[in-house]
Structures are given as structure tokens and as C-alpha cells.
Amino acid sequence: MIPNTVNEFKLKEAMCEIGRRIYAKGFAAANDGNITFRLNERQILCTPTMVSKGFLKPDDICKVDYEGKQLAGQRKRTSEVFLHLAVYKSRPDVNAVVHCHPPHATAFAVAHEPIPKCVLPEVEVFLGEVPISVYETPGDNRFASTILPYVKNCNTIILANHGTVTFGPDLEKAYWNSEIIDAYCRILILAKQLGSVNYFSEEKTRELLALKKRLGYTDPRLENPDCDICGDGMLANADPNFVLEPQAFDRESPQGIACACTTDQSKDAAAKASPIKMPASDMDRLVQTITDQVMARLKAS
């Protein structure tokens, strides 16, 4: 665990260590990504622009104020510092922010595919809801403002067509969230390739949220007993100008049966939309017929 400490040099070393992990995991190609740490109410440590996060040195780390003005450092601070500042200004409990491009989570960002809930216990406990914010050109306050509808109620945000931003009380936990979301997205993609993603019930999810509370983690869903935990949740519609519909992960099984956490109304709709099942013997004959026709055409050509 990397502790919060007033020793600036140790903090810079810790930021370099997080940079090495990001680079080693393939979360930041070339000079991608940036890391910050809140020193106090006036100063923030910040990684520089155009430097690979895998080869950072303590002397590379910059210092900025809460408006993004550089106060110290031999190198120029990252242009995306405003994204980090938006987190710090909204969340006094946050002391570290990590922005990177984990490939599996970024695939969801590019596809604009909402992150499903009620699938993996660790995600419910350590991350909670993970929203996707609207795309904006990186580098200024327009980009930073895209996370404002969500930042107070989560610790991980996917940036549409870009990457992720994760945050926490210290550098270690902020980075862990990057690892968790990418591992989760990879598991979802692999499960989908196998054919199905199964969901646990809202009741079981509430048990996980109770465990989360006992472990000392906060979750806005704990404060809202009427929240549709396995459905839209609390963040899906936080930005009314950017509401996404699931395509690959539509909270239904391959047979068209809604998961246990959906409403009765959505279950009825799913039942009506269920595809007609073909017996295995008929499917085998169909495949064989198509194969024979293809082979016949190849021989004739």
C-alpha cells in the first residue's frame, strides 16, 4: 500500500511506481495517461506531458495549482490536468486520480456500451456503478466538464472514445480501480464469446451493498432503496444529453429471458420477443444442407 505522506519526494516516487504499473499492464501506450496527487488545498502533484509513464523519474513530476497553473517542475505539466482538477474540486475525499487507456474498458468506451451491473461481486463492492461520459476533445475545461454529472457518485468513469479516469483516497486505490474495470470488461467480453452473461438478482446485489457498507465503502445506491440496482441505477440518466442503450450486454440471456433483476414489465416484453427455438436435429440438417450446397458450387467453379 502506498501511503499518503507529506514527503513530496516519496509521493513522487509513488507516482512513478504507479506509472510503471500502468505502462507494464498496457494501459498507456507511448506517452499516454496521467497521474495526479493532492498535496494540500493549494497544490497538486502532476505528471508531465510527452513522457512515457513507464519511465518516469521523481524529477519529472510537476506541481500545479487548482486552476492548472504550473508552479514547479522542469517539464511541462500534462494538458489533461483539468480533468483531474474537476475531480478534486467535486470530491474533497479524493487525494489521487489516474487517467489511462485500459484496452478492454476503452473498447466499451469506443462502442458506447454501458457497463452492466449485477454480474461480478468484486465490481459491485469496489467500484459500484461505472458511467460513460460524453466525448469531448481532451485538454481543456470542456473535456473536464463531461464527468461532472457523475463524479460525486462513483470512483470510476469511462470516457467515451477515450479511456478511463479512476480516483480514490490514495494512489494505490485510485490505480486499483483502473485494474478492476479493465479486468471486468475483459471478463465480460470473454463471457460473451462463450455465449452468455448471467446476472445475479437484485436481492443478492443488495447483500453485496450491505457488505460494502460494512467494509467502509460508500455507494449512493445504499441511500436510495427504490433504486433500480440492476437496471438503469442512479447514473445512467445523469446526463440527459448522453443516454446510452446497451447493445452487446442487454441484461438478457441468449434465450431472451430477462435477468432476475429486471422489472415484471421488461420480463413480459422479453418473453414476447423470445426467438423461436430450432430442435438440434433440424439445426444439424440445415447446417449439412448449406455445407453440401457450398461444396457443390466450389466443385462446379
Coordinates of C-alpha atoms in Angstrom, one line a residue:
M1 CA 0.0 0.0 0.0
I2 CA 1.3 3.4 -1.0
P3 CA 0.6 5.7 2.0
N4 CA -0.4 9.4 1.8
T5 CA 2.5 11.3 3.2
V6 CA 3.8 14.9 3.4
N7 CA 7.1 13.8 2.0
E8 CA 7.0 15.1 -1.6
F9 CA 9.9 13.1 -2.9
K10 CA 8.3 9.8 -1.6
L11 CA 5.0 10.8 -3.2
K12 CA 6.8 11.5 -6.5
E13 CA 8.4 8.1 -6.3
A14 CA 5.0 6.5 -5.6
M15 CA 3.6 8.3 -8.7
C16 CA 6.5 6.9 -10.8
E17 CA 5.7 3.4 -9.5
I18 CA 2.0 3.7 -10.5
G19 CA 3.2 5.0 -13.9
R20 CA 5.3 1.8 -14.3
R21 CA 2.4 -0.4 -13.4
I22 CA 0.1 1.4 -15.9
Y23 CA 2.8 1.0 -18.7
A24 CA 3.5 -2.6 -17.8
K25 CA -0.2 -3.5 -17.9
G26 CA -0.6 -2.0 -21.3
F27 CA -2.9 0.7 -20.0
A28 CA -0.8 3.6 -21.5
A29 CA 0.9 3.3 -24.9
A30 CA 3.8 5.7 -25.6
N31 CA 3.2 8.8 -23.5
D32 CA -0.5 8.2 -22.8
G33 CA -2.1 8.7 -19.4
N34 CA -1.5 11.0 -16.5
I35 CA -1.5 10.8 -12.7
T36 CA -2.0 13.4 -10.0
F37 CA -1.9 13.6 -6.2
R38 CA -3.5 16.3 -4.0
L39 CA -0.8 17.8 -1.8
N40 CA -3.0 20.3 0.0
E41 CA -5.7 22.8 -0.7
R42 CA -3.4 24.8 -2.9
Q43 CA -1.1 22.4 -4.7
I44 CA -1.3 19.2 -6.7
L45 CA 1.5 16.9 -8.0
C46 CA 1.1 16.1 -11.7
T47 CA 2.8 14.0 -14.3
P48 CA 4.3 15.8 -17.3
T49 CA 3.3 15.8 -20.9
M50 CA 5.1 13.8 -23.6
V51 CA 6.8 11.4 -21.1
S52 CA 6.2 7.6 -21.0
K53 CA 4.6 6.7 -17.7
G54 CA 6.8 3.6 -17.7
F55 CA 10.0 5.6 -17.4
L56 CA 9.0 8.5 -15.1
K57 CA 11.6 9.9 -12.6
P58 CA 10.7 11.9 -9.5
D59 CA 12.3 15.0 -11.0
D60 CA 9.8 14.7 -13.9
I61 CA 6.8 15.4 -11.6
C62 CA 5.3 18.9 -11.8
K63 CA 3.3 20.9 -9.4
V64 CA 0.2 22.9 -10.3
D65 CA -2.5 25.0 -8.5
Y66 CA -6.2 24.4 -8.6
E67 CA -6.6 26.4 -11.8
G68 CA -4.0 24.3 -13.6
K69 CA -1.2 26.9 -13.4
Q70 CA 2.2 25.3 -13.2
L71 CA 4.0 26.2 -10.0
A72 CA 7.1 24.0 -10.2
G73 CA 8.8 21.3 -12.3
Q74 CA 11.4 21.0 -15.1
R75 CA 8.9 19.6 -17.6
K76 CA 5.5 21.0 -18.7
R77 CA 2.5 19.6 -16.9
T78 CA 0.0 17.4 -18.7
S79 CA -2.6 19.2 -20.8
E80 CA -5.3 17.0 -19.3
V81 CA -4.8 18.2 -15.7
F82 CA -8.2 19.9 -15.8
L83 CA -9.9 16.5 -15.8
H84 CA -8.1 15.7 -12.5
L85 CA -8.9 19.2 -11.1
A86 CA -12.6 18.6 -11.8
V87 CA -12.5 15.5 -9.6
Y88 CA -10.6 17.3 -6.8
K89 CA -13.0 20.2 -6.8
S90 CA -16.0 18.0 -6.6
R91 CA -14.6 15.3 -4.2
P92 CA -12.8 16.5 -1.0
D93 CA -12.4 12.9 0.0
V94 CA -10.3 12.1 -3.1
N95 CA -6.5 12.5 -3.0
A96 CA -5.4 10.7 -6.1
V97 CA -6.5 10.5 -9.8
V98 CA -5.4 8.1 -12.5
H99 CA -6.3 8.6 -16.2
C100 CA -5.2 5.9 -18.7
H101 CA -6.5 3.8 -21.6
P102 CA -7.0 0.2 -20.4
P103 CA -7.8 -1.6 -23.7
H104 CA -10.8 -3.7 -22.6
A105 CA -12.5 -0.8 -20.8
T106 CA -11.6 1.5 -23.7
A107 CA -13.3 -0.9 -26.0
F108 CA -16.6 -0.2 -24.1
A109 CA -15.8 3.5 -24.4
V110 CA -15.5 3.3 -28.1
A111 CA -18.6 1.1 -28.5
H112 CA -20.6 3.3 -26.2
E113 CA -21.7 0.1 -24.4
P114 CA -23.0 0.7 -20.9
I115 CA -21.1 -1.2 -18.2
P116 CA -23.6 -3.9 -16.9
K117 CA -24.3 -4.4 -13.2
C118 CA -25.1 -7.4 -11.1
V119 CA -22.5 -9.7 -12.7
L120 CA -19.4 -9.8 -10.6
P121 CA -19.3 -9.3 -6.8
E122 CA -16.0 -7.5 -6.7
V123 CA -17.2 -4.9 -9.1
E124 CA -20.3 -4.2 -7.0
V125 CA -18.3 -3.9 -3.8
F126 CA -15.2 -2.0 -5.0
L127 CA -16.5 0.0 -8.0
G128 CA -20.3 0.2 -7.9
E129 CA -21.9 1.9 -10.9
V130 CA -19.5 2.9 -13.7
P131 CA -20.9 5.5 -16.1
I132 CA -19.7 6.6 -19.5
S133 CA -19.3 10.3 -20.0
V134 CA -19.9 12.1 -23.4
Y135 CA -16.9 12.6 -25.7
E136 CA -15.2 16.0 -25.8
T137 CA -11.8 17.0 -27.2
P138 CA -9.2 16.4 -24.5
G139 CA -7.2 19.2 -23.0
D140 CA -9.4 21.9 -21.5
N141 CA -12.3 22.5 -19.2
R142 CA -14.9 21.4 -21.8
F143 CA -13.4 17.9 -21.6
A144 CA -13.2 18.1 -17.8
S145 CA -16.9 19.1 -17.5
T146 CA -18.0 15.9 -19.1
I147 CA -17.5 14.0 -15.9
L148 CA -19.4 16.4 -13.7
P149 CA -22.8 14.7 -13.8
Y150 CA -21.2 11.5 -12.4
V151 CA -18.1 12.3 -10.3
K152 CA -19.8 12.8 -6.9
N153 CA -21.4 9.3 -7.0
C154 CA -18.7 7.0 -8.3
N155 CA -15.0 6.3 -8.3
T156 CA -14.5 5.1 -11.9
I157 CA -15.7 6.8 -15.1
I158 CA -15.3 5.6 -18.7
L159 CA -14.6 8.5 -21.1
A160 CA -16.4 7.9 -24.4
N161 CA -13.9 7.2 -27.2
H162 CA -11.0 7.9 -24.9
G163 CA -10.3 5.8 -21.8
T164 CA -10.9 5.8 -18.1
V165 CA -10.5 8.1 -15.1
T166 CA -10.3 6.5 -11.7
F167 CA -9.9 8.1 -8.3
G168 CA -9.6 7.3 -4.6
P169 CA -8.3 8.3 -1.2
D170 CA -4.7 7.3 -2.2
L171 CA -2.7 6.4 -5.2
E172 CA -2.9 2.7 -4.7
K173 CA -6.7 2.6 -4.6
A174 CA -7.1 5.0 -7.5
Y175 CA -4.9 2.7 -9.6
W176 CA -6.7 -0.4 -8.4
N177 CA -9.9 0.9 -9.8
S178 CA -8.2 1.1 -13.2
E179 CA -7.2 -2.6 -12.9
I180 CA -10.6 -3.7 -11.7
I181 CA -12.6 -2.0 -14.5
D182 CA -10.3 -3.4 -17.2
A183 CA -10.4 -6.9 -15.8
Y184 CA -14.2 -6.8 -15.6
C185 CA -14.6 -5.6 -19.2
R186 CA -12.2 -8.3 -20.3
I187 CA -14.3 -10.9 -18.4
L188 CA -17.5 -9.6 -20.0
I189 CA -16.0 -9.8 -23.5
L190 CA -14.8 -13.4 -22.9
A191 CA -18.1 -14.5 -21.4
K192 CA -19.9 -13.0 -24.4
Q193 CA -17.7 -15.0 -26.7
L194 CA -18.6 -18.2 -24.8
G195 CA -22.3 -17.4 -25.4
S196 CA -23.9 -15.9 -22.3
V197 CA -23.6 -13.4 -19.5
N198 CA -25.6 -14.4 -16.4
Y199 CA -26.7 -11.9 -13.9
F200 CA -27.5 -12.3 -10.2
S201 CA -30.6 -10.9 -8.6
E202 CA -31.3 -7.5 -7.1
E203 CA -31.6 -9.3 -3.7
K204 CA -28.1 -10.7 -4.0
T205 CA -26.8 -7.3 -5.1
R206 CA -28.3 -5.6 -2.0
E207 CA -26.5 -8.2 0.1
L208 CA -23.2 -7.1 -1.6
L209 CA -24.0 -3.5 -1.0
A210 CA -24.6 -4.3 2.7
L211 CA -21.2 -5.9 2.8
K212 CA -19.7 -2.9 1.0
K213 CA -21.1 -0.7 3.8
R214 CA -19.6 -2.9 6.5
L215 CA -16.2 -2.7 4.7
G216 CA -16.4 1.1 4.9
Y217 CA -17.1 1.9 1.3
T218 CA -19.8 4.3 0.3
D219 CA -22.3 3.8 -2.5
P220 CA -25.2 6.2 -3.4
R221 CA -27.4 3.2 -4.1
L222 CA -27.3 2.4 -0.3
E223 CA -29.1 5.7 0.3
N224 CA -31.9 5.0 -2.3
P225 CA -33.9 1.9 -1.5
D226 CA -36.0 2.5 -4.6
C227 CA -33.0 2.5 -7.0
D228 CA -33.3 0.1 -9.9
I229 CA -30.0 -1.5 -8.9
C230 CA -29.6 -4.0 -11.8
G231 CA -31.3 -1.7 -14.4
D232 CA -30.5 1.9 -15.0
G233 CA -29.3 2.5 -11.5
M234 CA -28.6 6.1 -10.5
L235 CA -26.1 7.3 -13.1
A236 CA -27.4 6.1 -16.5
N237 CA -29.5 9.2 -17.0
A238 CA -27.4 11.6 -15.0
D239 CA -26.5 13.4 -18.3
P240 CA -29.9 13.7 -20.2
N241 CA -28.0 14.6 -23.3
F242 CA -26.0 11.4 -23.3
V243 CA -28.2 8.4 -22.5
L244 CA -26.8 5.1 -23.8
E245 CA -28.7 1.9 -24.7
P246 CA -27.0 -1.5 -24.2
Q247 CA -26.4 -3.4 -27.4
A248 CA -24.0 -6.3 -26.6
F249 CA -25.0 -6.6 -22.9
D250 CA -28.7 -6.0 -22.8
R251 CA -29.3 -7.8 -19.4
E252 CA -31.0 -10.7 -21.1
S253 CA -29.9 -14.2 -21.6
P254 CA -29.3 -15.6 -25.1
Q255 CA -32.7 -17.3 -24.8
G256 CA -34.4 -13.9 -24.4
I257 CA -35.3 -14.4 -20.7
A258 CA -34.7 -11.3 -18.7
C259 CA -32.4 -11.5 -15.7
A260 CA -33.9 -11.7 -12.3
C261 CA -33.2 -8.1 -11.5
T262 CA -35.4 -6.6 -14.2
T263 CA -39.0 -5.5 -13.8
D264 CA -42.0 -7.6 -14.5
Q265 CA -42.8 -5.3 -17.4
S266 CA -39.5 -5.9 -19.0
K267 CA -39.8 -9.6 -18.4
D268 CA -43.1 -9.7 -20.3
A269 CA -41.5 -7.7 -23.2
A270 CA -38.6 -10.1 -23.3
A271 CA -40.9 -13.1 -23.3
K272 CA -42.8 -11.7 -26.3
A273 CA -39.5 -11.1 -28.1
S274 CA -38.1 -14.6 -27.4
P275 CA -36.8 -16.2 -30.5
I276 CA -38.3 -19.5 -31.8
K277 CA -36.0 -22.4 -30.8
M278 CA -35.0 -24.9 -33.5
P279 CA -34.5 -28.5 -32.4
A280 CA -30.9 -29.7 -32.5
S281 CA -31.7 -32.3 -35.2
D282 CA -33.2 -29.7 -37.5
M283 CA -30.3 -27.4 -37.0
D284 CA -27.8 -30.2 -37.9
R285 CA -29.7 -30.9 -41.1
L286 CA -29.8 -27.3 -42.0
V287 CA -26.0 -26.9 -41.5
Q288 CA -25.4 -30.1 -43.5
T289 CA -27.6 -28.8 -46.4
I290 CA -25.8 -25.5 -46.5
T291 CA -22.4 -27.2 -46.4
D292 CA -23.4 -29.6 -49.3
Q293 CA -24.6 -26.7 -51.4
V294 CA -21.4 -24.7 -50.8
M295 CA -19.2 -27.7 -51.7
A296 CA -21.2 -28.4 -54.8
R297 CA -20.7 -24.8 -56.0
L298 CA -16.9 -25.0 -55.3
K299 CA -16.6 -28.2 -57.3
A300 CA -18.6 -26.6 -60.2
S301 CA -16.4 -23.5 -60.4

